[in-house]
Coordinates of C-alpha atoms and ligand atoms in Angstrom, one line a residue:
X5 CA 50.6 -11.7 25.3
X6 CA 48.6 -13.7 27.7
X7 CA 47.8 -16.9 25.6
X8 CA 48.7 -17.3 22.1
X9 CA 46.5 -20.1 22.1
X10 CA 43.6 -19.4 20.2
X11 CA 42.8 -15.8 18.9
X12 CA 39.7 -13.7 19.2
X13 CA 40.3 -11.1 16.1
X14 CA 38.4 -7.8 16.5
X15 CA 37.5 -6.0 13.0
X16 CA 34.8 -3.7 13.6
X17 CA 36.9 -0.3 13.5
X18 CA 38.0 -0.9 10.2
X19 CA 35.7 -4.0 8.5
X20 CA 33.0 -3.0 10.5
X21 CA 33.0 0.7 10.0
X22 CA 32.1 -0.1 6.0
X23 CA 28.3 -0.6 7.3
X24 CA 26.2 1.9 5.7
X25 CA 25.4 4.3 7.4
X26 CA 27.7 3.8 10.6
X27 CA 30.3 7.1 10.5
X28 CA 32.6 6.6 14.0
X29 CA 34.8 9.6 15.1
X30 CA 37.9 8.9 16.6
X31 CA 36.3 9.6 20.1
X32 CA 34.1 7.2 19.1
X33 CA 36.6 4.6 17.7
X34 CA 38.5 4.7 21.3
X35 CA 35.1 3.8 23.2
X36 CA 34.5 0.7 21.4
X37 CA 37.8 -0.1 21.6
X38 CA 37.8 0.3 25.1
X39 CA 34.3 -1.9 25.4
X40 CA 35.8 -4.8 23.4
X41 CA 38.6 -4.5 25.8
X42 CA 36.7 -5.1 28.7
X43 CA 35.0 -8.4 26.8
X44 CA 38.7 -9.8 27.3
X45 CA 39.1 -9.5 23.1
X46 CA 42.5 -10.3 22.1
X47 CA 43.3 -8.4 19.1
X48 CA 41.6 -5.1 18.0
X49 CA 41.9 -3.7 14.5
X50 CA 42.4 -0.2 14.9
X51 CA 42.2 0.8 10.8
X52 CA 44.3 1.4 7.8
X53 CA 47.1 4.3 9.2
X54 CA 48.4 6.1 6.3
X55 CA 45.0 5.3 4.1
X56 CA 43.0 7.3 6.4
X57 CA 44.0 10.1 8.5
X58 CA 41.7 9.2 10.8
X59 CA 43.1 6.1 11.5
X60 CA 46.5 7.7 11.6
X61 CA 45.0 10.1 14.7
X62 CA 43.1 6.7 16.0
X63 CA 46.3 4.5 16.7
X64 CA 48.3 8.1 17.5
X65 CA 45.6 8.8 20.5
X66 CA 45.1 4.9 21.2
X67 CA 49.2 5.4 22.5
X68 CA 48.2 7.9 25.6
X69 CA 44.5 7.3 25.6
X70 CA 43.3 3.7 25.8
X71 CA 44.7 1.6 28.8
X72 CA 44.1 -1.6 27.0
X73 CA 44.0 -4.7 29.8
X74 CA 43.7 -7.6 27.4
X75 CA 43.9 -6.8 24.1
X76 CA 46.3 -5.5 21.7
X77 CA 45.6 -3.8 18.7
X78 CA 46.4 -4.1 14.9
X79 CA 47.1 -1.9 12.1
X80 CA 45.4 -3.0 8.9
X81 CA 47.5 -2.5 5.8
X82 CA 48.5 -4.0 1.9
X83 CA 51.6 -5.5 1.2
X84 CA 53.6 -3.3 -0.4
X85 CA 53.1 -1.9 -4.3
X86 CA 54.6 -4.1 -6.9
X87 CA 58.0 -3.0 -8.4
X88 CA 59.7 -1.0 -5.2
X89 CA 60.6 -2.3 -2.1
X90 CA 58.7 -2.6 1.1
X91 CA 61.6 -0.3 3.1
X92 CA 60.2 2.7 0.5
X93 CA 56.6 2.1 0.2
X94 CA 55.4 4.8 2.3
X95 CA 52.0 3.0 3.0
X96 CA 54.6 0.3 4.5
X97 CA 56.0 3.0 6.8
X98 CA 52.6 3.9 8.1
X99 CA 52.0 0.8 9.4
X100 CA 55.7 0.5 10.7
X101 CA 55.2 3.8 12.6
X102 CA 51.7 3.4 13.8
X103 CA 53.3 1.8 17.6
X104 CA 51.0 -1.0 16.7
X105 CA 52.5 -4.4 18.1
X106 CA 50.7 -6.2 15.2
X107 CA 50.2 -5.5 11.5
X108 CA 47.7 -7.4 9.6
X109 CA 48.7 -7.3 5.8
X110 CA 45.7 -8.1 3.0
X111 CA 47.2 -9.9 0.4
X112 CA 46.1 -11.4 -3.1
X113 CA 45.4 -15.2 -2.9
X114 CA 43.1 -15.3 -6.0
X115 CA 45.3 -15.3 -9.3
X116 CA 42.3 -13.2 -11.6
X117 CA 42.8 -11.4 -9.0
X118 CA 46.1 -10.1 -9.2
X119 CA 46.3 -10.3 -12.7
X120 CA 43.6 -8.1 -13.2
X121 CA 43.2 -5.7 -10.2
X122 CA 46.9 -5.7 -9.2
X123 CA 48.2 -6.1 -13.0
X124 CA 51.2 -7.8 -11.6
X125 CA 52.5 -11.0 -12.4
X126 CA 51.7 -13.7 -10.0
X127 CA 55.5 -14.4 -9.0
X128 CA 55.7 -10.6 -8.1
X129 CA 52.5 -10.9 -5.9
X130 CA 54.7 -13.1 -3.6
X131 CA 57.9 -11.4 -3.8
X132 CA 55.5 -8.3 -2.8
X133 CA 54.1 -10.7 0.2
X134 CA 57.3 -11.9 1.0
X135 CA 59.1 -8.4 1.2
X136 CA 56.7 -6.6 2.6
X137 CA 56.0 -9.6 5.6
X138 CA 59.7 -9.8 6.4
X139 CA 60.6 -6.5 6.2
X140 CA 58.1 -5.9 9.3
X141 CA 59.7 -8.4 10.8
X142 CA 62.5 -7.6 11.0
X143 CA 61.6 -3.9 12.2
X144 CA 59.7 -5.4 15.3
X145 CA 56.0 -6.2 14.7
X146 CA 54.5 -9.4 14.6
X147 CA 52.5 -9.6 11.3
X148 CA 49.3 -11.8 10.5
X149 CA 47.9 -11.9 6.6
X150 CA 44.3 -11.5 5.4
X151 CA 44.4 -13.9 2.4
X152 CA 41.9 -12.0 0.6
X153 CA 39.5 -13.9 -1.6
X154 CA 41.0 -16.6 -0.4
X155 CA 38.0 -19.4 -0.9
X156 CA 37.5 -18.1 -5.0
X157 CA 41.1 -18.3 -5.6
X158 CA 41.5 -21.7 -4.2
X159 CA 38.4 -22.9 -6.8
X160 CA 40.5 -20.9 -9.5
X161 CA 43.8 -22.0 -8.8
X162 CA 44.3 -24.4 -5.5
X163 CA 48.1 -24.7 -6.1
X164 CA 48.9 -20.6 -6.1
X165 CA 46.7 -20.0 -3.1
X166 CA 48.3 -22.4 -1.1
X167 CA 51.6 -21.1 -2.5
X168 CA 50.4 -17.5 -1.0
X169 CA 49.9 -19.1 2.4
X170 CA 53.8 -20.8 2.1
X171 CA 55.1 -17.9 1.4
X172 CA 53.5 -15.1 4.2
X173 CA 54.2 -18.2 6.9
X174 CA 57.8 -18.5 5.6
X175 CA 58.2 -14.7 6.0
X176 CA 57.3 -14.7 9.2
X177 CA 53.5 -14.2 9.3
X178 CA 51.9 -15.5 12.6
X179 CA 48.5 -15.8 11.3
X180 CA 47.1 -16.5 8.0
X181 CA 43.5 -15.7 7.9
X182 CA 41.5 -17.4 5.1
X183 CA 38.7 -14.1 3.6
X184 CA 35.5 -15.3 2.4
X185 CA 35.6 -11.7 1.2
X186 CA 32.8 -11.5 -1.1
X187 CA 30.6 -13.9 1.8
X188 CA 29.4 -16.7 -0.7
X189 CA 30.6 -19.6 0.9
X190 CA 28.3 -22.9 2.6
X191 CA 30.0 -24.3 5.6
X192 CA 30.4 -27.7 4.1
X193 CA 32.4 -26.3 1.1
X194 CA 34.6 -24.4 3.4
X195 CA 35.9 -26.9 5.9
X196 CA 37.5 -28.6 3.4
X197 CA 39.3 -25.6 1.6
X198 CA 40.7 -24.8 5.4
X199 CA 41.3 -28.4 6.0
X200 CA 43.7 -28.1 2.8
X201 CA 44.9 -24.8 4.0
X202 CA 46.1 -25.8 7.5
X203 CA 47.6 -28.5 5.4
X204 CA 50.3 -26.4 4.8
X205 CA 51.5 -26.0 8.3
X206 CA 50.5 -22.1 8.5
X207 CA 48.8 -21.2 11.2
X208 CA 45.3 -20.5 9.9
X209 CA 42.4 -18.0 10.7
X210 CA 39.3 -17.3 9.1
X211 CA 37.4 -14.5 8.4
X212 CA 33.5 -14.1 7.2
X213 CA 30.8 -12.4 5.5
X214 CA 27.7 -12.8 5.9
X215 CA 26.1 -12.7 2.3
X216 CA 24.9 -16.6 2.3
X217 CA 23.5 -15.7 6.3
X218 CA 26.2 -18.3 7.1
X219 CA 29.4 -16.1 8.3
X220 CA 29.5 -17.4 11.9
X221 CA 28.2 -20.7 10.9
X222 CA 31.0 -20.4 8.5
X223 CA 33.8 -19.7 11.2
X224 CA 33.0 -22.4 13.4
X225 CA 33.1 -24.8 10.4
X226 CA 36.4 -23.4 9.9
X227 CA 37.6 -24.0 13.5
X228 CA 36.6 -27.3 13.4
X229 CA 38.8 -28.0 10.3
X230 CA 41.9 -26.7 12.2
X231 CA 41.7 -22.6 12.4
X232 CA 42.7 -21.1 15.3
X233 CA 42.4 -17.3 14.8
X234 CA 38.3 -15.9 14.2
X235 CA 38.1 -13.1 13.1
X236 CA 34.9 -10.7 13.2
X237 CA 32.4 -8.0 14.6
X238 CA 30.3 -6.3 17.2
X239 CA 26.9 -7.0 16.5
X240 CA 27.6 -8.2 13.0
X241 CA 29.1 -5.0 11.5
X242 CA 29.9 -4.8 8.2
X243 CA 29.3 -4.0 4.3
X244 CA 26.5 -5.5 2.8
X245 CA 25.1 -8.2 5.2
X246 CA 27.7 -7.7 7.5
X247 CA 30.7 -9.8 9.3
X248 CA 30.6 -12.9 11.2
X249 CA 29.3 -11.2 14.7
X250 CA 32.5 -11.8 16.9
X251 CA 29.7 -12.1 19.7
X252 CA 27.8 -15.1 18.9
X253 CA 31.0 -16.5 17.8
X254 CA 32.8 -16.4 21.2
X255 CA 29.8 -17.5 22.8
X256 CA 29.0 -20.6 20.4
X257 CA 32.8 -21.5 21.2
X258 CA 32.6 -20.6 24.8
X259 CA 29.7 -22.1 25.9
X260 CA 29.0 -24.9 23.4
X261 CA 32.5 -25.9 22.6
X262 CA 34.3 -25.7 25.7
X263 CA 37.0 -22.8 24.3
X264 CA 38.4 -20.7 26.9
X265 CA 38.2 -17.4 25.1
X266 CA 37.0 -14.7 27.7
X267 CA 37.4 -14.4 30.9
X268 CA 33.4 -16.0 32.2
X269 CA 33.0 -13.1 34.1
X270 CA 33.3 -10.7 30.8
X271 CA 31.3 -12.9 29.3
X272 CA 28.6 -11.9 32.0
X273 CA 28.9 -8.3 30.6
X274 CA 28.4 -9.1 26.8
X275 CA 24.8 -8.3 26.6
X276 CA 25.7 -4.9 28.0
X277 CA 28.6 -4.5 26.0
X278 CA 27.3 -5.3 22.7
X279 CA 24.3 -2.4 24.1
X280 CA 26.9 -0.3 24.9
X281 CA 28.7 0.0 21.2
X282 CA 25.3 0.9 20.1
X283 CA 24.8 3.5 21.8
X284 CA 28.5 4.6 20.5
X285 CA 27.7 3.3 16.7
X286 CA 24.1 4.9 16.7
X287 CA 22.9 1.6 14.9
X288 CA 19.5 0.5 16.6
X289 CA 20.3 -2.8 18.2
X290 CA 19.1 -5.7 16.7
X291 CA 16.4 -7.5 19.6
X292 CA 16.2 -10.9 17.5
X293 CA 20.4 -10.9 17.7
X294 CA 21.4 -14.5 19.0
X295 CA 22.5 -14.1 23.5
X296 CA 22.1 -10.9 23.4
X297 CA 19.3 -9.3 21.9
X298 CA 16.2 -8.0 24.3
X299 CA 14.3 -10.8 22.8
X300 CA 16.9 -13.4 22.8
X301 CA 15.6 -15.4 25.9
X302 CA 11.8 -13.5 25.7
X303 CA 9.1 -16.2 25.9
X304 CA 5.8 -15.3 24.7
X305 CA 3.6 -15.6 27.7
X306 CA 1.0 -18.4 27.0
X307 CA 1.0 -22.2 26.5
X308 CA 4.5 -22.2 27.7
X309 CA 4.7 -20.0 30.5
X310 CA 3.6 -21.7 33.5
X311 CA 5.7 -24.7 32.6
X312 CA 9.0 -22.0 32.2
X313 CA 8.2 -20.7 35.5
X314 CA 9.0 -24.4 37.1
X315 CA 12.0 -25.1 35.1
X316 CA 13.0 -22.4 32.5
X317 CA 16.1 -24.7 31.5
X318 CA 13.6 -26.4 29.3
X319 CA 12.7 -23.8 27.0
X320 CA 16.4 -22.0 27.1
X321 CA 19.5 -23.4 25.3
X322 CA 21.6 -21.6 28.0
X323 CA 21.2 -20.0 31.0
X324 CA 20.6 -15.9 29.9
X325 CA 23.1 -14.9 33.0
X326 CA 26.2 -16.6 31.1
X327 CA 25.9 -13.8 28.8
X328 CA 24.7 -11.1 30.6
X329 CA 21.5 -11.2 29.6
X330 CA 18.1 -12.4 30.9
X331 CA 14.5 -13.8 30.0
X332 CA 12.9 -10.6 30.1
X333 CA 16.4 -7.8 30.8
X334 CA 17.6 -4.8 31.9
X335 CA 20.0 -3.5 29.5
X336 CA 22.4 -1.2 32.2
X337 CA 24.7 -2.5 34.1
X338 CA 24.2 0.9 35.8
X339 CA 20.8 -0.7 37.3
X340 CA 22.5 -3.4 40.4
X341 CA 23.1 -1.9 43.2
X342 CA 26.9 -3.2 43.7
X343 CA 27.4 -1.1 40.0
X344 CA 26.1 1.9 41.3
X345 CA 27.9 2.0 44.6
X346 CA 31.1 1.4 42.8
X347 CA 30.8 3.7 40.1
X348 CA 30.3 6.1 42.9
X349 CA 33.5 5.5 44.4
X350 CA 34.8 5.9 41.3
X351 CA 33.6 9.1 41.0
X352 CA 34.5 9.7 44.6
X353 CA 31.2 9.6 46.4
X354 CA 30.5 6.9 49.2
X355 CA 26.3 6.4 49.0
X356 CA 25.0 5.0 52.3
X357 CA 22.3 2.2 51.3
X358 CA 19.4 4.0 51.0
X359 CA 21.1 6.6 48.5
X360 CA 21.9 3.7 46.3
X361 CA 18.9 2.3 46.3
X362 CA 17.4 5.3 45.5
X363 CA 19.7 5.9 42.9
X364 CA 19.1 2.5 41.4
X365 CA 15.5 3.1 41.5
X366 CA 15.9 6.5 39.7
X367 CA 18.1 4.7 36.9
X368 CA 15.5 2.0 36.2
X369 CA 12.9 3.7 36.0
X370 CA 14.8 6.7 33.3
X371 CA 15.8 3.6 31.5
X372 CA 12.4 2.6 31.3
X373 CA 11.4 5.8 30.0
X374 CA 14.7 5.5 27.5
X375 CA 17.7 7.2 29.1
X376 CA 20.8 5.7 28.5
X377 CA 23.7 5.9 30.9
X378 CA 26.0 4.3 29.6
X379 CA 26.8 6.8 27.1
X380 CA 26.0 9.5 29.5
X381 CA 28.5 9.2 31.8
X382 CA 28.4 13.1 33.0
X383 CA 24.5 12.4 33.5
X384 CA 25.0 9.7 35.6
X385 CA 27.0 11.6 37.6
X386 CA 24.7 14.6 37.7
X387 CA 21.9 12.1 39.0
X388 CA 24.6 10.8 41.5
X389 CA 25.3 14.5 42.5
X390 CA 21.4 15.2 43.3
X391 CA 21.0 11.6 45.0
X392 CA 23.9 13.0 47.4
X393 CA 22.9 16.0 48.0
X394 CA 18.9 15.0 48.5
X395 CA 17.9 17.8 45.7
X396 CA 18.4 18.7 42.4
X397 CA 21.3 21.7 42.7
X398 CA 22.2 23.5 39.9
X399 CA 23.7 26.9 39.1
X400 CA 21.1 28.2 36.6
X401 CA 17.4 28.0 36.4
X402 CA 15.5 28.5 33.7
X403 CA 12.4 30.1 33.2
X404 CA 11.8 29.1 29.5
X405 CA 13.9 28.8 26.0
X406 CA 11.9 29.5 22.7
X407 CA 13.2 28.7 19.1
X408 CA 12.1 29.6 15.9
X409 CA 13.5 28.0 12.8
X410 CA 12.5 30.6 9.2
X411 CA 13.0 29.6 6.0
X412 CA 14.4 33.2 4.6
X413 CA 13.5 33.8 1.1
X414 CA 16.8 33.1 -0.8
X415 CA 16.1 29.4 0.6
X416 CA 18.4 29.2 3.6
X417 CA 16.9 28.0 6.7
X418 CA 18.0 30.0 10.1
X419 CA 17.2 29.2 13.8
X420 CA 16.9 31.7 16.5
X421 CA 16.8 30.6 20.2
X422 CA 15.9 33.2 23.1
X423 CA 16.7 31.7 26.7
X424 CA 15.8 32.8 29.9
X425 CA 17.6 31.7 32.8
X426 CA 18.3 32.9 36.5
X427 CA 22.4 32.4 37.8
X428 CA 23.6 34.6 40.6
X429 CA 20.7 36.3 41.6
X430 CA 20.4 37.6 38.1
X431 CA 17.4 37.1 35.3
X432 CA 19.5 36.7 32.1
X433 CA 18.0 37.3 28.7
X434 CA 20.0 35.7 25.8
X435 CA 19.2 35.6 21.7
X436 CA 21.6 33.0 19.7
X437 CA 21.2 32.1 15.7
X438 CA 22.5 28.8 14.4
X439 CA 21.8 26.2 11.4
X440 CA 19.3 24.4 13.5
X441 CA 17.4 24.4 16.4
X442 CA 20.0 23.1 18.6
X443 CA 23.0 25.0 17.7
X444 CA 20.8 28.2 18.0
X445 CA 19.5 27.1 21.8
X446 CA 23.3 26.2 22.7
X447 CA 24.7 29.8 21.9
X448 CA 21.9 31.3 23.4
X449 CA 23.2 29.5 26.7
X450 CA 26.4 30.1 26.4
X451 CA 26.0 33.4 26.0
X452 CA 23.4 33.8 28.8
X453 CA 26.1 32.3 31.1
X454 CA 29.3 33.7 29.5
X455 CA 29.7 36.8 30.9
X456 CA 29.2 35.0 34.8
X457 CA 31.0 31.9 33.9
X458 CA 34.2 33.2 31.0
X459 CA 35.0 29.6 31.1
X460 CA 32.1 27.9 29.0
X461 CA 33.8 29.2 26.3
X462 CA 36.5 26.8 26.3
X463 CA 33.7 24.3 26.1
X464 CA 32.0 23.0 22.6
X465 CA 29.5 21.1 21.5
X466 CA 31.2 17.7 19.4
X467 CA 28.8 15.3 18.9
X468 CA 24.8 15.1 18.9
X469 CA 23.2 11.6 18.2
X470 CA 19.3 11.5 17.8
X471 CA 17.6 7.9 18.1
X472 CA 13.8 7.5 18.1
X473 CA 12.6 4.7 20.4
X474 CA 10.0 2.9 19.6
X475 CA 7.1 3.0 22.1
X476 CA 6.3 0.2 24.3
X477 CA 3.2 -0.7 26.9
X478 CA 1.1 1.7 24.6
X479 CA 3.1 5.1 25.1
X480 CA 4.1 6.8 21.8
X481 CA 7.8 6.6 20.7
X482 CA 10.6 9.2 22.2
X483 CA 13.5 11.0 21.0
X484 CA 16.8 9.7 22.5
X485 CA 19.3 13.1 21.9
X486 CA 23.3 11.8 23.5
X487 CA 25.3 15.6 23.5
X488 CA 28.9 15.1 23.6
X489 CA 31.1 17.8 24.5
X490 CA 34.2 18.6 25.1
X491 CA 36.5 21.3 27.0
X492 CA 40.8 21.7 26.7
X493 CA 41.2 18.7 29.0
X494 CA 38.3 16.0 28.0
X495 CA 34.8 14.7 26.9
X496 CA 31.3 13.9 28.6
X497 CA 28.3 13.1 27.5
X498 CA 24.7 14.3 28.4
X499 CA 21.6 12.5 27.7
X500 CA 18.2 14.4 27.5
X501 CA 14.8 12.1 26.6
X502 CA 11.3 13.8 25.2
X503 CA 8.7 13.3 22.3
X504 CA 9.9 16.7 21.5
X505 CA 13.3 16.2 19.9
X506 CA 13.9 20.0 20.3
X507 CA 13.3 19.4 24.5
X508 CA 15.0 16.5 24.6
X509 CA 17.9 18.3 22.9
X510 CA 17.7 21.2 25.6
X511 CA 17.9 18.3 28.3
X512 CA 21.1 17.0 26.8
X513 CA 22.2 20.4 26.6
X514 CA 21.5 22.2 29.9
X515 CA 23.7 19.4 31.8
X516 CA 26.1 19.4 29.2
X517 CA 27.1 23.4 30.6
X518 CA 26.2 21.7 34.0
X519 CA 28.8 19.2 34.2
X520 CA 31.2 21.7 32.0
X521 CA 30.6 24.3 35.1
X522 CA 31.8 21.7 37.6
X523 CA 34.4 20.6 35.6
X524 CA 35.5 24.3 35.4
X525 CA 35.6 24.1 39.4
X526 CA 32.4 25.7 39.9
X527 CA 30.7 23.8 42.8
X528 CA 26.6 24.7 43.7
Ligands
LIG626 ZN1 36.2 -8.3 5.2

């Protein structure tokens, strides 16, 4: 552990992930970890292991598949059930066998609570606390507690909360994070209520909702009464009104309070982080959202402007470039030129200055016309590929693809996709059904290039995210279609952009078997 000092608490995997309507895979789970990695986040909450299978096969891949360089992650869990002992709770063992270094236990603090959703007694509450907190211990993890309702059990009994706190901190817990669980709190009530908390001599934390719109305004009031763990999400994520966004909270801290949290120069990639875990979430990003939002340093041309253009400090509370972001921005981090030439390298090409700049060129102005590549990684590289080789090499052409979806009279709806492609000197003609449009025109490819290329069968089709974009500068909105896909050794991802969502699919989908080809070993 680097600095113990102060922590910067991650929750969206498993606090976060209760948003409606946001559904991450594991794959998906892994990338953001990744991203929140690279923002220098201390402590990532991987999920509940033993709860959810999914979070089992999260913290079980997280071992060989995420090189975390700053942050360590946590596996979420509840003290053990009343009446047997932590060492048998099976939930227990989950946690204990997840190779998390850190398990973060919820616990009862409010005493309705437990009488009436835990139908325990309150004394068995702690004993459950207690055991459960020392028994992980003892086995080798460090253990922090989410005092759950924390704030409504202090108004309904001050003296049992507190006793909650005495008890995880005298078990060994690191970190006692104070819940606001149900998000109803003002940040003058809640100062004081920490103020008594870190009375106690536990080290406090705090976590947020943001039901009264006050979650990060919340957790700074709560630093400033003594807490030194915040705890929160990308972007806000979260049931309801969401969390406390971890991202205006580390920058509030950072920037107006002097904390060192993240390193500055990760700070100068927030914008395009908190971008990037939208593109992974699918949740549109929000352009009012404080730093980073598109519109977060946009001035409305006008009375101001001229006066901006002489000294823009006057109309910004800090300079846009602390966090990445700027008065009118480019979302990629793809689009300098230093980016490009080094994610070359990493991909093992060397660009001479002109190929970069022509790159860069081509990736602003697909951006402009909505392309992502930070989620495409495979057509970035595809770009990179054609920018090298000074034309667009490929090993199939098409002529054209065709699909038509029937509604059959018993009610079931069928696609049917014909393709026709040239590969080898050969004009292919290939037919493929599916459920929809897409899965219809992907095994009509496949099968087109099958019987010259056996390999594309090891490779499938995993994920497909649609987003409409809104038009801009008069143009009407576009589909956005990201493809991932996968083959026996990894993933890529393919972007394709259209008003058609069924072209903009094929897009996706035609490098998709591209980049699966030269994966394969297949060079044009
Ligand atoms: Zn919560």
């Amino acid at each position: 552990m680097a600095d113990d000092g102060f922590h910067v608490y991650d929750t969206t995997l498993r606090d976060g992930a209760q948003q409606e309507g946001l559904n991450l895979t594991v794959a998906d789970k892994l990338a953001v970890a990744r991203h929140l990695d690279a923002l220098g986040i201390g402590f990532i909450e991987g999920g509940w292991p033993g709860a959810n299978p999914k979070d089992t096969e999260f913290f079980r891949r997280a071992r060989t598949e995420l090189d975390l360089k700053h942050a360590q992650l946590a596996a979420f869990g509840a003290t053990r059930r009343a009446g047997v002992k932590a060492a048998d709770d099976p939930l227990v063992a989950a946690l204990r066998e997840s190779g998390a270094p850190i398990v973060t236990l919820v616990a009862k603090s409010h005493d309705r609570h437990v009488e009436l959703a835990l139908r325990t007694t309150l004394e068995e509450n702690l004993a459950m606390i207690r055991d459960t907190v020392s028994h992980l211990r003892a086995e080798g993890q460090r253990v922090f507690l989410d005092a759950e309702h924390f704030f409504d059990g202090y108004k309904s009994n001050p003296s049992y909360a507190l006793e909650v706190l005495r008890t995880a901190a005298e078990a060994g817990a690191s970190v006692i994070a104070l819940c606001d669980t149900n998000g109803g709190m003002l940040p003058d009530e809640l100062g004081g209520v920490v103020h008594a908390a870190v009375g106690t001599g536990a080290r406090i934390g705090i976590h947020c909702h943001d039901d009264t719109g006050c979650a990060v305004a919340n957790t700074l009031a709560a630093v400033a009464a003594g807490a030194t763990h915040v705890q929160g999400c990308a972007n806000g994520y979260g049931e309801r009104s969401g969390n406390a966004n971890l991202f205006t909270v580390v920058a509030n801290l950072q920037l107006k309070k002097g904390f060192d949290l993240v390193p500055r120069q990760s700070l100068g990639d927030m914008t395009r982080i908190a971008h990037a875990i939208t593109e992974v979430t699918n949740v549109t990003p929000n352009s009012h959202q404080p730093y980073v939002g598109t519109s977060a340093f946009a001035h409305k041309a006008g009375l101001h402007a001229s006066a901006i253009k002489v000294d823009p400090n006057l109309y910004q509370h800090i300079d846009p470039a602390e966090v990445g972001n700027d008065m009118r921005m480019l979302v990629s981090d793809m689009a300098g030129r230093a980016s490009v030439e080094l994610k070359g390298r990493e991909l093992g090409y060397r660009l001479s200055s002109d190929q970069s700049r022509q790159l860069v060129d081509r990736v602003k102005e697909l951006e402009s016309r909505g392309h992502t590549f930070e989620a495409a990684d495979a057509s970035f590289e595809l770009l990179l590929r054609d920018t090298v080789a000074g034309e667009r090499k490929r090993h199939f052409s098409v002529e054209s693809w065709r699909v038509i979806v029937e509604r059959r009279p018993a009610g079931d709806i069928v696609s049917e996709a014909t393709v026709k492609l040239h590969a080898k000197g050969e004009r292919i003609v290939a037919t493929g059904e599916g459920n929809g449009p897409v899965n219809a025109l992907d095994k009509a490819v496949r099968l087109a290039l099958e019987q010259l290329y056996p390999e594309l069968a090891a490779v499938q089709l995993v994920d497909f995210k649609v987003r409409i974009l809104e038009g801009t500068l008069g143009t009407d909105a576009v589909t956005r279609v990201l493809i991932t896909s996968s083959d026996a050794t990894g993933e890529w991802a393919t972007v394709g952009v259209d008003e058609n969502i069924i072209e903009a699919s094929w897009q996706a989908l035609e490098q998709a078997v591209t980049y699966g080809l030269l994966r394969a070993g297949h060079t044009v």
